[in-house]
XYZ file of C-alpha atoms in Angstrom:
700
model
C -36.958 -56.511 96.789
C -39.797 -54.765 94.625
C -39.002 -51.339 96.360
C -35.444 -51.710 96.072
C -35.304 -52.364 92.009
C -37.681 -49.368 92.128
C -35.582 -47.346 93.796
C -31.918 -48.173 91.837
C -34.030 -47.334 88.320
C -35.608 -44.286 89.401
C -31.809 -43.080 91.290
C -30.358 -44.656 87.380
C -32.864 -42.070 85.913
C -32.040 -39.078 88.181
C -28.373 -39.277 87.381
C -28.866 -39.596 83.213
C -30.837 -36.714 83.815
C -29.243 -34.845 86.234
C -25.911 -35.438 83.083
C -28.416 -34.486 80.317
C -29.393 -30.709 82.350
C -25.789 -29.858 83.307
C -24.419 -30.591 79.858
C -27.841 -28.657 78.697
C -26.531 -26.021 80.995
C -23.174 -26.693 79.559
C -24.607 -25.679 75.940
C -26.556 -23.587 75.974
C -25.955 -21.199 79.430
C -22.108 -21.766 79.905
C -20.497 -22.563 76.240
C -23.166 -21.732 74.182
C -21.325 -18.005 72.388
C -18.395 -20.701 72.066
C -20.571 -23.229 69.941
C -22.610 -20.229 67.874
C -19.223 -19.185 66.815
C -18.380 -23.089 65.720
C -21.863 -23.369 64.068
C -21.501 -20.257 61.945
C -17.954 -21.158 60.998
C -19.177 -24.379 58.982
C -21.683 -22.317 57.350
C -20.344 -20.618 54.761
C -21.583 -17.575 52.820
C -20.646 -18.363 49.640
C -16.942 -17.559 48.107
C -17.334 -14.256 45.625
C -14.177 -13.695 43.305
C -12.098 -11.345 42.911
C -11.954 -9.517 39.529
C -8.208 -9.339 37.858
C -6.776 -6.067 36.102
C -6.166 -6.578 32.577
C -2.574 -6.144 31.693
C -1.787 -3.152 29.455
C -0.526 -2.580 25.879
C 2.232 -0.044 26.452
C 4.736 1.245 22.706
C 8.028 1.123 23.418
C 8.538 4.250 24.807
C 5.884 2.747 27.655
C 2.708 6.062 25.759
C -0.306 3.511 26.973
C -2.309 2.365 24.304
C -4.928 0.388 25.514
C -5.693 -0.157 29.802
C -8.424 -1.488 32.306
C -10.066 1.656 33.966
C -12.837 1.380 36.386
C -15.998 2.332 35.489
C -19.698 2.526 36.731
C -22.230 0.443 35.021
C -26.589 -1.020 34.772
C -26.446 -4.455 35.369
C -29.707 -5.579 35.350
C -31.668 -9.029 37.197
C -30.986 -12.803 34.810
C -34.331 -13.076 34.911
C -35.056 -9.489 33.854
C -32.252 -10.480 30.370
C -34.091 -13.024 29.486
C -37.201 -12.336 29.694
C -36.121 -9.889 27.131
C -34.046 -12.253 25.186
C -37.595 -13.806 24.384
C -39.560 -10.590 23.511
C -40.962 -11.077 20.100
C -40.283 -7.976 17.930
C -43.978 -7.149 18.457
C -44.950 -7.750 21.674
C -45.204 -4.731 23.830
C -40.907 -3.400 24.748
C -40.577 -3.645 29.125
C -40.785 -0.341 31.348
C -37.028 -1.002 32.284
C -36.057 -1.390 28.922
C -37.636 1.381 27.263
C -36.131 3.518 30.396
C -31.859 2.275 29.238
C -32.765 3.087 25.611
C -33.693 6.310 26.482
C -30.722 6.713 29.687
C -27.771 6.684 27.064
C -29.901 7.292 23.896
C -29.076 3.306 22.293
C -31.587 1.994 20.184
C -33.900 -0.575 21.346
C -31.987 -3.296 18.657
C -28.166 -2.728 20.022
C -29.784 -3.192 23.766
C -32.017 -6.402 22.788
C -29.506 -8.076 21.113
C -26.954 -7.387 24.275
C -30.227 -8.995 25.953
C -29.479 -12.111 23.698
C -26.156 -12.316 23.601
C -26.075 -12.753 27.515
C -29.383 -14.908 27.985
C -27.077 -17.166 24.745
C -23.706 -17.502 26.818
C -25.368 -18.209 30.203
C -27.485 -21.169 28.532
C -25.231 -22.177 26.799
C -22.259 -23.112 29.810
C -25.813 -23.633 31.967
C -26.686 -26.616 29.242
C -22.669 -27.751 29.237
C -22.711 -27.708 32.690
C -26.178 -30.333 33.328
C -24.854 -32.174 30.781
C -21.496 -33.408 32.243
C -23.049 -34.047 35.372
C -26.134 -35.850 34.364
C -29.118 -33.484 35.748
C -30.000 -29.986 36.251
C -27.619 -27.574 37.748
C -28.162 -24.082 37.695
C -24.631 -22.194 37.764
C -23.648 -18.499 39.765
C -24.842 -17.113 36.590
C -28.134 -17.565 36.156
C -28.164 -16.372 40.236
C -26.465 -12.548 39.352
C -27.193 -9.817 37.460
C -25.090 -8.923 34.003
C -24.569 -5.574 32.916
C -25.466 -3.954 30.529
C -25.040 -0.699 30.157
C -21.180 0.485 30.804
C -18.893 3.103 30.737
C -20.808 5.489 32.669
C -18.524 7.800 34.787
C -19.587 9.508 38.273
C -21.648 11.862 36.772
C -23.436 9.769 34.868
C -23.688 6.747 38.179
C -25.820 9.362 40.323
C -27.958 10.185 37.421
C -28.399 6.464 37.427
C -28.923 5.204 40.500
C -32.279 7.943 40.920
C -33.608 7.061 37.669
C -33.559 3.315 38.445
C -33.886 3.907 41.978
C -37.694 1.992 41.630
C -36.770 -0.575 39.555
C -36.005 -3.975 41.184
C -34.161 -5.431 38.054
C -31.996 -2.624 38.147
C -28.506 -1.791 39.625
C -26.431 0.430 39.695
C -22.610 -1.465 40.014
C -18.805 -0.992 39.912
C -17.313 -2.926 37.141
C -14.365 -1.376 33.926
C -13.987 -0.726 31.290
C -11.500 -0.785 28.297
C -10.306 2.397 27.183
C -7.570 2.462 24.026
C -5.744 5.433 22.648
C -8.448 7.319 20.392
C -5.376 7.645 18.207
C -7.494 6.704 13.562
C -3.756 5.216 13.933
C -3.649 2.491 15.982
C -6.916 -0.029 16.166
C -5.737 -2.612 14.000
C -2.095 -2.796 15.471
C -4.202 -3.036 19.751
C -7.554 -4.808 18.857
C -10.405 -5.177 20.281
C -12.018 -7.465 23.372
C -14.837 -9.934 22.533
C -17.239 -12.239 24.870
C -15.995 -15.388 25.924
C -17.962 -17.777 23.457
C -18.623 -21.667 23.853
C -15.392 -22.990 21.897
C -12.989 -20.667 24.141
C -14.618 -22.268 26.974
C -14.619 -25.961 25.253
C -10.510 -25.407 23.918
C -9.829 -23.047 27.475
C -5.935 -24.466 28.440
C -6.066 -23.035 31.536
C -9.644 -24.694 32.462
C -8.666 -26.999 35.410
C -7.507 -24.287 37.635
C -10.798 -22.778 38.144
C -9.690 -18.362 39.016
C -7.354 -19.020 35.290
C -10.670 -20.530 33.264
C -12.808 -18.967 30.908
C -16.079 -17.590 32.612
C -18.657 -17.767 30.491
C -19.226 -13.884 31.079
C -16.368 -12.904 30.898
C -14.477 -11.037 27.592
C -11.040 -11.825 25.327
C -9.508 -10.693 23.046
C -10.861 -11.209 19.448
C -7.689 -9.145 17.286
C -4.873 -7.521 17.306
C -2.986 -7.339 19.792
C -6.135 -7.971 22.669
C -5.962 -11.689 21.084
C -2.126 -12.584 19.738
C -0.433 -12.089 24.192
C -4.333 -13.127 25.448
C -1.335 -15.543 28.142
C 0.329 -12.596 28.890
C -2.301 -9.821 29.406
C -5.280 -12.142 31.818
C -4.425 -11.782 34.357
C -5.686 -14.669 37.473
C -8.675 -14.162 39.051
C -9.264 -13.525 42.840
C -11.401 -15.464 45.981
C -12.856 -14.697 48.947
C -14.964 -16.594 51.397
C -16.774 -15.306 54.793
C -18.556 -17.464 57.335
C -21.877 -15.889 58.611
C -20.323 -14.196 61.034
C -18.413 -11.868 58.360
C -15.160 -13.611 59.942
C -12.377 -14.451 56.315
C -11.985 -18.232 55.753
C -10.608 -17.619 52.984
C -8.723 -14.545 50.656
C -6.370 -15.560 47.572
C -5.725 -11.701 46.039
C -6.456 -11.454 41.826
C -2.972 -11.310 40.053
C -3.316 -8.852 37.319
C -2.491 -9.559 33.455
C 0.943 -8.624 32.420
C 1.496 -4.965 30.610
C 2.927 -6.297 27.015
C 4.851 -3.441 25.443
C 5.209 -2.864 21.405
C 7.895 -1.641 19.399
C 5.801 0.938 17.307
C 6.764 4.175 18.377
C 3.435 6.205 18.183
C 4.523 9.876 17.629
C 6.022 7.878 14.269
C 3.023 5.942 13.563
C 0.276 9.259 14.701
C 2.606 11.167 11.763
C 3.047 8.491 9.289
C -1.541 8.330 9.234
C -1.546 11.776 9.119
C 0.440 11.626 6.229
C -1.803 9.515 4.473
C -5.001 11.504 5.981
C -3.411 14.506 3.719
C -1.568 13.228 0.616
C -4.255 9.890 -0.585
C -6.680 12.229 -1.119
C -4.103 14.736 -2.875
C -2.703 12.155 -5.469
C -4.918 9.473 -5.500
C -8.127 9.979 -8.359
C -9.754 6.911 -6.666
C -8.386 7.361 -3.318
C -9.939 4.455 -1.174
C -7.310 3.201 1.749
C -3.208 2.754 2.263
C -0.287 1.569 4.241
C 2.880 2.241 5.731
C 5.278 0.148 7.981
C 8.327 1.267 9.200
C 10.778 -1.724 9.882
C 13.892 -1.089 12.116
C 16.700 -3.537 9.288
C 18.868 -4.912 12.336
C 16.478 -6.108 14.888
C 12.960 -6.465 12.458
C 11.037 -4.577 14.314
C 8.368 -2.369 13.224
C 7.901 0.797 14.309
C 4.870 1.435 12.905
C 2.556 -0.177 11.395
C -0.591 2.080 9.295
C -3.228 1.702 7.994
C -5.355 3.777 6.423
C -7.869 4.628 6.479
C -8.683 3.843 10.305
C -11.725 5.339 13.849
C -11.782 5.343 16.837
C -11.558 1.842 18.151
C -13.663 3.284 21.848
C -16.492 3.874 19.419
C -15.699 0.674 17.982
C -19.468 -1.261 19.031
C -21.708 2.372 18.063
C -19.948 2.302 14.958
C -19.559 -1.157 13.944
C -22.559 -1.406 11.218
C -21.241 2.272 9.035
C -18.252 0.616 9.372
C -18.611 -2.706 7.761
C -21.086 -1.381 5.615
C -17.969 0.968 4.239
C -17.202 -1.441 1.660
C -15.618 1.342 -0.446
C -12.389 2.723 2.125
C -12.783 -1.194 4.591
C -11.832 0.319 7.309
C -12.694 -2.584 9.304
C -9.311 -4.020 7.408
C -5.688 -4.673 8.882
C -4.704 -3.754 5.184
C -0.544 -4.412 5.879
C -0.965 -7.723 7.687
C -4.768 -8.762 5.806
C -4.778 -7.940 2.700
C -1.975 -9.394 -0.015
C -1.187 -7.315 -3.255
C 1.040 -7.840 -6.466
C 3.956 -6.549 -5.495
C 4.336 -5.258 -8.833
C 7.676 -4.124 -9.399
C 8.777 -3.614 -6.486
C 10.332 -8.090 -5.848
C 12.816 -6.840 -9.303
C 15.491 -6.076 -7.464
C 14.831 -9.402 -6.046
C 14.414 -11.775 -9.542
C 17.900 -9.545 -10.378
C 19.131 -11.029 -7.524
C 17.882 -15.188 -8.413
C 19.919 -14.295 -12.223
C 23.109 -12.868 -10.582
C 22.812 -15.822 -8.215
C 22.643 -18.807 -10.244
C 25.268 -17.493 -12.768
C 22.939 -17.064 -15.433
C 23.975 -13.417 -15.941
C 26.479 -11.229 -14.477
C 26.105 -7.155 -13.849
C 27.482 -6.983 -17.133
C 24.750 -9.307 -19.070
C 22.311 -6.692 -21.112
C 19.311 -7.579 -22.824
C 17.512 -5.130 -25.634
C 14.798 -3.176 -24.515
C 12.720 -1.889 -27.869
C 9.238 -2.044 -25.676
C 8.137 -5.241 -26.759
C 9.020 -9.295 -25.571
C 8.049 -10.273 -28.599
C 8.270 -9.460 -31.845
C 4.964 -9.704 -33.172
C 2.903 -9.776 -30.739
C 1.866 -6.083 -28.930
C -0.609 -6.621 -27.134
C 1.349 -8.157 -23.682
C 4.504 -7.791 -22.114
C 5.492 -5.074 -22.716
C 7.062 -2.927 -21.346
C 5.267 -0.073 -19.791
C 3.626 3.930 -20.828
C 4.840 6.604 -19.164
C 1.510 8.119 -17.792
C 3.577 11.316 -19.155
C 4.322 11.708 -22.722
C 1.982 8.563 -23.551
C 5.051 7.104 -25.067
C 6.050 3.498 -24.188
C 9.731 2.975 -23.023
C 12.255 1.484 -25.029
C 15.150 1.100 -23.416
C 17.565 -0.104 -25.395
C 20.370 -2.423 -23.753
C 20.989 -2.575 -19.972
C 22.094 -4.290 -17.454
C 20.847 -5.377 -14.124
C 21.664 -1.993 -12.434
C 20.397 -0.413 -15.570
C 16.718 -1.931 -15.639
C 15.752 -1.474 -12.280
C 16.533 2.382 -12.645
C 14.833 2.309 -15.322
C 12.089 -0.579 -13.763
C 11.902 -2.483 -17.432
C 9.933 -4.705 -17.843
C 11.267 -6.563 -21.243
C 15.185 -7.175 -19.380
C 12.758 -8.536 -16.709
C 10.466 -11.061 -18.875
C 13.788 -12.375 -20.545
C 15.711 -13.179 -17.342
C 12.876 -14.171 -15.616
C 12.435 -16.669 -19.251
C 16.336 -17.117 -18.188
C 16.461 -18.717 -14.318
C 12.681 -20.232 -14.296
C 10.405 -20.355 -12.230
C 11.738 -22.878 -9.081
C 14.998 -20.025 -8.939
C 12.387 -17.403 -9.283
C 10.130 -18.541 -6.932
C 13.167 -20.134 -4.468
C 14.668 -16.865 -4.414
C 11.720 -15.622 -2.879
C 11.429 -17.896 -0.457
C 14.938 -16.733 1.040
C 13.179 -12.639 1.361
C 10.854 -14.794 3.553
C 6.713 -14.961 0.706
C 5.116 -16.922 0.919
C 5.146 -17.224 5.033
C 4.692 -15.683 8.078
C 5.856 -12.495 8.285
C 6.840 -13.606 12.619
C 3.716 -10.888 13.848
C 1.702 -13.591 15.964
C -0.871 -10.995 14.614
C -3.876 -13.518 14.078
C -5.544 -11.366 10.465
C -2.031 -11.761 9.141
C -1.493 -13.634 5.949
C 0.506 -15.659 4.274
C -0.006 -14.399 0.938
C 1.535 -16.571 -2.165
C 4.613 -17.920 -3.164
C 3.749 -19.489 -6.809
C 6.317 -22.976 -6.490
C 6.213 -25.426 -8.797
C 4.296 -27.273 -5.859
C 1.876 -24.860 -5.091
C 1.019 -24.486 -8.820
C 0.442 -28.302 -8.719
C -1.572 -27.924 -6.338
C -3.260 -25.711 -6.491
C -3.995 -23.805 -10.354
C -4.022 -27.714 -10.591
C -2.202 -26.641 -14.381
C 1.550 -27.162 -15.588
C 3.720 -23.945 -16.114
C 3.109 -21.835 -19.216
C 5.441 -19.807 -21.162
C 4.441 -17.364 -19.348
C 4.581 -17.601 -15.825
C 8.748 -16.998 -15.065
C 7.667 -13.337 -17.169
C 5.310 -12.365 -14.396
C 6.266 -14.031 -11.845
C 9.671 -11.176 -12.973
C 7.861 -8.825 -12.533
C 5.177 -8.841 -9.607
C 2.274 -9.837 -11.299
C 0.415 -13.913 -11.626
C -0.126 -15.462 -8.917
C 2.786 -13.522 -7.246
C 0.921 -11.782 -4.364
C 2.249 -10.368 -0.537
C 1.131 -7.943 2.122
C 2.617 -4.316 2.750
C 4.352 -6.164 5.982
C 5.655 -9.222 3.871
C 6.797 -6.068 1.377
C 8.892 -3.831 3.854
C 10.848 -7.150 5.070
C 11.494 -7.456 1.244
C 12.803 -4.003 1.950
C 14.224 -4.388 4.901
C 16.523 -7.901 2.646
C 17.455 -5.504 0.444
C 19.493 -3.619 2.978
C 20.778 -5.748 4.758
C 21.346 -9.424 2.884
C 19.737 -10.490 6.538
C 16.362 -12.375 6.239
C 14.838 -12.224 9.732
C 11.233 -12.347 10.666
C 9.267 -9.097 12.314
C 8.797 -8.564 15.825
C 5.773 -6.362 16.958
C 5.768 -7.421 20.520
C 9.061 -6.879 22.841
C 10.755 -8.872 24.710
C 9.862 -12.661 23.018
C 13.486 -13.639 21.971
C 15.842 -12.556 19.258
C 14.446 -13.730 15.983
C 16.551 -16.398 13.821
C 18.374 -14.545 11.038
C 19.438 -16.335 7.328
C 21.867 -15.132 5.508
C 21.355 -14.761 1.753
C 24.032 -16.755 -0.535
C 24.229 -13.996 -3.495
C 28.050 -12.362 -3.508
C 28.829 -9.021 -2.789
C 28.923 -7.991 -6.764
C 25.809 -8.390 -6.811
C 24.352 -6.323 -3.731
C 26.237 -4.260 -4.736
C 24.614 -3.550 -8.697
C 21.266 -4.236 -7.527
C 21.350 -1.535 -4.398
C 23.047 1.124 -6.702
C 20.042 0.270 -9.153
C 17.760 1.110 -6.595
C 20.033 4.414 -5.608
C 19.649 5.321 -9.013
C 15.733 4.949 -8.785
C 15.572 8.015 -7.145
C 19.106 9.386 -7.844
C 19.646 9.649 -11.413
C 18.026 11.824 -13.945
C 16.816 8.723 -15.914
C 15.249 6.854 -12.749
C 11.665 6.352 -11.805
C 11.146 8.450 -8.871
C 13.609 10.625 -10.012
C 11.266 13.194 -9.890
C 8.875 12.166 -7.561
C 10.621 10.761 -4.477
C 14.235 12.498 -5.085
C 15.496 13.328 -1.655
C 18.059 15.656 -1.201
C 20.429 15.470 1.647
C 23.632 15.646 2.453
C 24.082 12.687 4.673
C 21.626 10.050 3.464
C 20.084 9.278 0.142
C 16.238 8.055 -0.165
C 16.217 4.094 -2.083
C 13.610 2.986 -3.599
C 12.186 1.178 -5.524
C 8.593 1.267 -7.736
C 5.794 -0.842 -8.732
C 3.014 -0.213 -10.468
C 0.587 -3.412 -9.820
C -1.783 -3.895 -11.966
C -5.570 -4.575 -10.872
C -9.262 -4.470 -11.450
C -12.392 -3.066 -10.049
C -12.822 -4.531 -6.071
C -16.886 -5.183 -5.624
C -18.720 -3.042 -3.933
C -22.405 -4.069 -3.815
C -23.587 -6.728 -4.973
C -27.921 -7.525 -6.332
C -29.261 -10.407 -5.135
C -33.187 -11.959 -6.728
C -35.397 -13.885 -4.323
C -38.464 -14.936 -3.908
C -40.735 -13.861 -0.549
C -43.030 -15.874 1.446
C -45.898 -15.006 -0.650
C -44.085 -16.326 -4.021
C -43.090 -12.614 -5.469
C -39.834 -11.871 -7.431
C -38.644 -8.968 -5.978
C -34.603 -8.147 -5.617
C -31.859 -5.957 -2.382
C -29.047 -4.153 -2.958
C -26.187 -5.187 -0.473
C -23.821 -3.118 0.670
C -20.645 -6.192 0.847
C -17.119 -6.754 -1.029
C -16.804 -10.254 -1.069
C -20.060 -11.909 -2.638
C -20.282 -14.954 0.462
C -20.409 -11.301 2.905
C -23.463 -10.622 1.046
C -25.308 -14.559 0.876
C -24.591 -13.910 4.261
C -25.748 -9.887 5.183
C -28.970 -10.855 3.165
C -29.627 -14.527 4.859
C -29.622 -12.681 8.326
C -31.739 -9.384 6.809
C -34.343 -12.219 4.720
C -33.916 -14.889 6.185
C -37.274 -17.209 4.889
C -36.875 -15.888 1.062
C -35.423 -18.295 -1.267
C -32.654 -17.831 -3.679
C -30.286 -19.607 -5.680
C -26.986 -19.003 -4.253
C -24.988 -19.600 -7.608
C -27.391 -18.110 -10.112
C -29.075 -14.979 -8.796
C -26.224 -12.825 -6.697
C -24.345 -10.719 -8.668
C -22.005 -7.919 -8.434
C -24.304 -4.118 -8.853
C -20.989 -2.026 -8.733
C -17.591 -1.535 -8.431
C -14.425 0.502 -7.294
C -12.494 2.777 -9.171
C -16.151 2.621 -11.411
C -14.986 0.807 -14.491
C -15.426 1.942 -18.109
C -16.646 1.171 -21.059
C -14.671 -1.283 -21.450
C -15.399 -4.825 -18.989
C -11.623 -5.818 -18.756
C -10.358 -1.816 -17.706
C -7.785 -2.514 -14.918
C -6.269 -0.276 -12.301
C -3.313 -0.902 -10.531
C -1.828 -0.388 -6.609
C 1.128 2.143 -6.112
C 3.608 1.319 -3.915
C 7.412 2.487 -3.528
C 9.035 0.936 -1.044
C 13.156 1.559 0.177
C 15.155 2.457 3.000
C 17.549 5.289 4.080
C 21.898 4.719 2.613
C 24.145 7.122 4.418
C 26.007 9.243 1.742
C 30.090 9.626 1.904
C 31.851 12.902 2.193
C 31.624 12.248 -1.436
C 28.292 12.093 -1.949
C 28.506 8.873 -3.627
C 26.849 5.872 -1.154
C 28.977 4.219 1.589
C 27.969 0.450 0.701
C 29.917 -0.455 3.777
C 26.948 0.995 6.337
C 24.088 -0.956 6.722
C 20.610 1.409 6.108
C 19.151 1.448 9.869
C 15.027 1.765 8.535
C 13.650 0.293 5.804
C 9.898 1.280 4.712
C 7.224 0.269 2.457
C 3.800 2.398 1.072
C 0.884 0.971 -1.159
C -2.179 3.821 -1.816
C -4.743 1.255 -2.947
C -5.527 2.351 -6.532
C -3.325 5.138 -6.680
C -2.003 3.797 -10.633
C 2.069 5.174 -11.183
C 4.157 4.251 -7.554
C 6.706 6.614 -9.045
C 3.822 9.457 -9.057
C 1.429 8.861 -6.019
C 3.509 7.042 -4.021
C 7.260 8.204 -4.749
C 6.089 11.771 -2.891
C 4.919 10.160 0.087
C 7.819 8.324 0.045
C 9.808 11.222 0.008
C 7.760 12.671 2.713
C 8.246 9.533 4.773
C 11.773 9.970 4.497
C 11.690 13.113 5.980
C 10.051 12.437 8.833
C 12.779 9.270 9.473
C 15.134 11.627 9.308
C 13.911 14.635 11.203
C 12.696 12.212 14.152
C 15.155 9.523 14.343
C 17.966 11.540 12.831
C 19.193 10.087 16.259
C 19.549 5.986 16.097
C 20.260 6.556 12.706
C 23.481 8.729 13.221
C 24.741 5.811 15.906
C 24.397 3.516 11.870
C 28.028 1.277 12.485
C 30.326 -0.130 9.346
C 30.456 -2.803 8.323
C 27.924 -3.841 10.609
C 25.937 -7.431 9.443
C 25.153 -5.999 5.302
C 27.411 -7.333 2.616
C 30.207 -5.436 1.121
């Protein structure tokens, strides 16, 4: 009985063993290849991101202003970058970084700062990921090399492979570089890319999409159109994932960013920059900088937006220190949109329109000018003084038209008093003053339209009798950007306010027809015609443009301004308690303080008492209250009829403004430049000028 049971158990065990052996033969011999394939499919390689190509920036005719181009780069392992970022300045520089510095002549300070920036960005992101997870989490960027030398061409990449062949932590890889048009007329418009920062990662609108969201090692637009059109220009990363045997398990193609077309005409933009580069040193006693803006009156598209001086955008990082410290010319300033100035006499047409629209005056009303507004006060509220004869103007009895022709301050003082601040500022509001011009650029400023509400909030003082007088001649708190001023002249030309456009394809802007009757427009436009076409006009000698088909109409302006600081002296105590001082280049006190703290982090000083202006530009004279003036001219080209008179039924096609900082007289400095601009517009845009239509929206 026992033997029988034992045999049964042995048979069962033998059968089970045969099944196991058979299964092993099936796994290891018969279907080994199939099972190995399935196992490999489960073991995937890490997914690899596929970079997108950022969209191009084009001018209105398709000229490329900015585009990604393939390049080579030298990338360094992250551990080596962290080691360099943490290196104290007194310690010996590792051989790798000496070779990197020598390869293209970049200073060790620049490379050291680059390493610190990369390490800071990656560590910041790693801290955020770990904090969200609740425990330390390594991120991909800590295991990959990062570019240190970029934009290498084919010849340089061959040299780099030879130079760094024996350096295991340096790798020559492919990449892309943003390449800009080299014209110095463009960098402010196109803008720059910069590193993605913590705020970008925290406030990323695409944070839920792993392929669209920002990564800590990426770049994004930080200025100009690169910033304004970031969501259009930026593409979407792709992703590829493979098994260990090379089989593709996922393949998501990258999506390139969209091209962005600007309203700018590159040919006009460059020629206007060259004009400023030639004429400002010739005409201006204290050359510093300037702006030109040209608008299409009907569409308000910006045809030119020139900030002078400029630079080659491709050299921005290499030249940054020099550009930042040039506090006289301030080449980094985007003058047409980021700087605001007193408009001076270029607002006088709007002052007249305010009086005419409100019924305070009519087209025949007169005020008398004997050179002074107040009989017993001769040191203020005066008419202007000729820079040629030195004599103060006394225009006699003047109407709105003749007051504009001669730029009579006394007429404007009387009119400002009669109209009052509220109605005067309301008319400025109609023309867009105190509002953004509509480009979408982050650099754009509102300017100031000093309404009673604004004065109560910011000046915190009641209206004074002189406020309306100052605003009537474009002084006081009233400030505008050159772009706002150009749009003001488009309003003078058409009777319609619209926001300006810099990026095409964003829709038709809204329009506002000003509530001003035709007789008022005709009187004001006649005055602007006489400014340059009547022998008594303030710009006849310098800006009269002889042309059989068109006339230059416009208005000069000289906006008084004090000299600007260029250096600040800071008195401080060093680490040993000794008193010292240093002069730093800066246009603003806060910039000087920031630069000082960066340069002398352990120094002690009082930011209120120990920081004083060291030097000014233009140099101040013997009187501490000496003032200079910015020189304005704004205008448009008006079609003439067969008798040589303006055809007021045909709206002008183009309006423009030119500003020369510290130029002095608008007529004598900006006037000749305006005449050159009129000829340039005629030469370049004659075909478009000839297509003007009668009664195209201009009040008659």
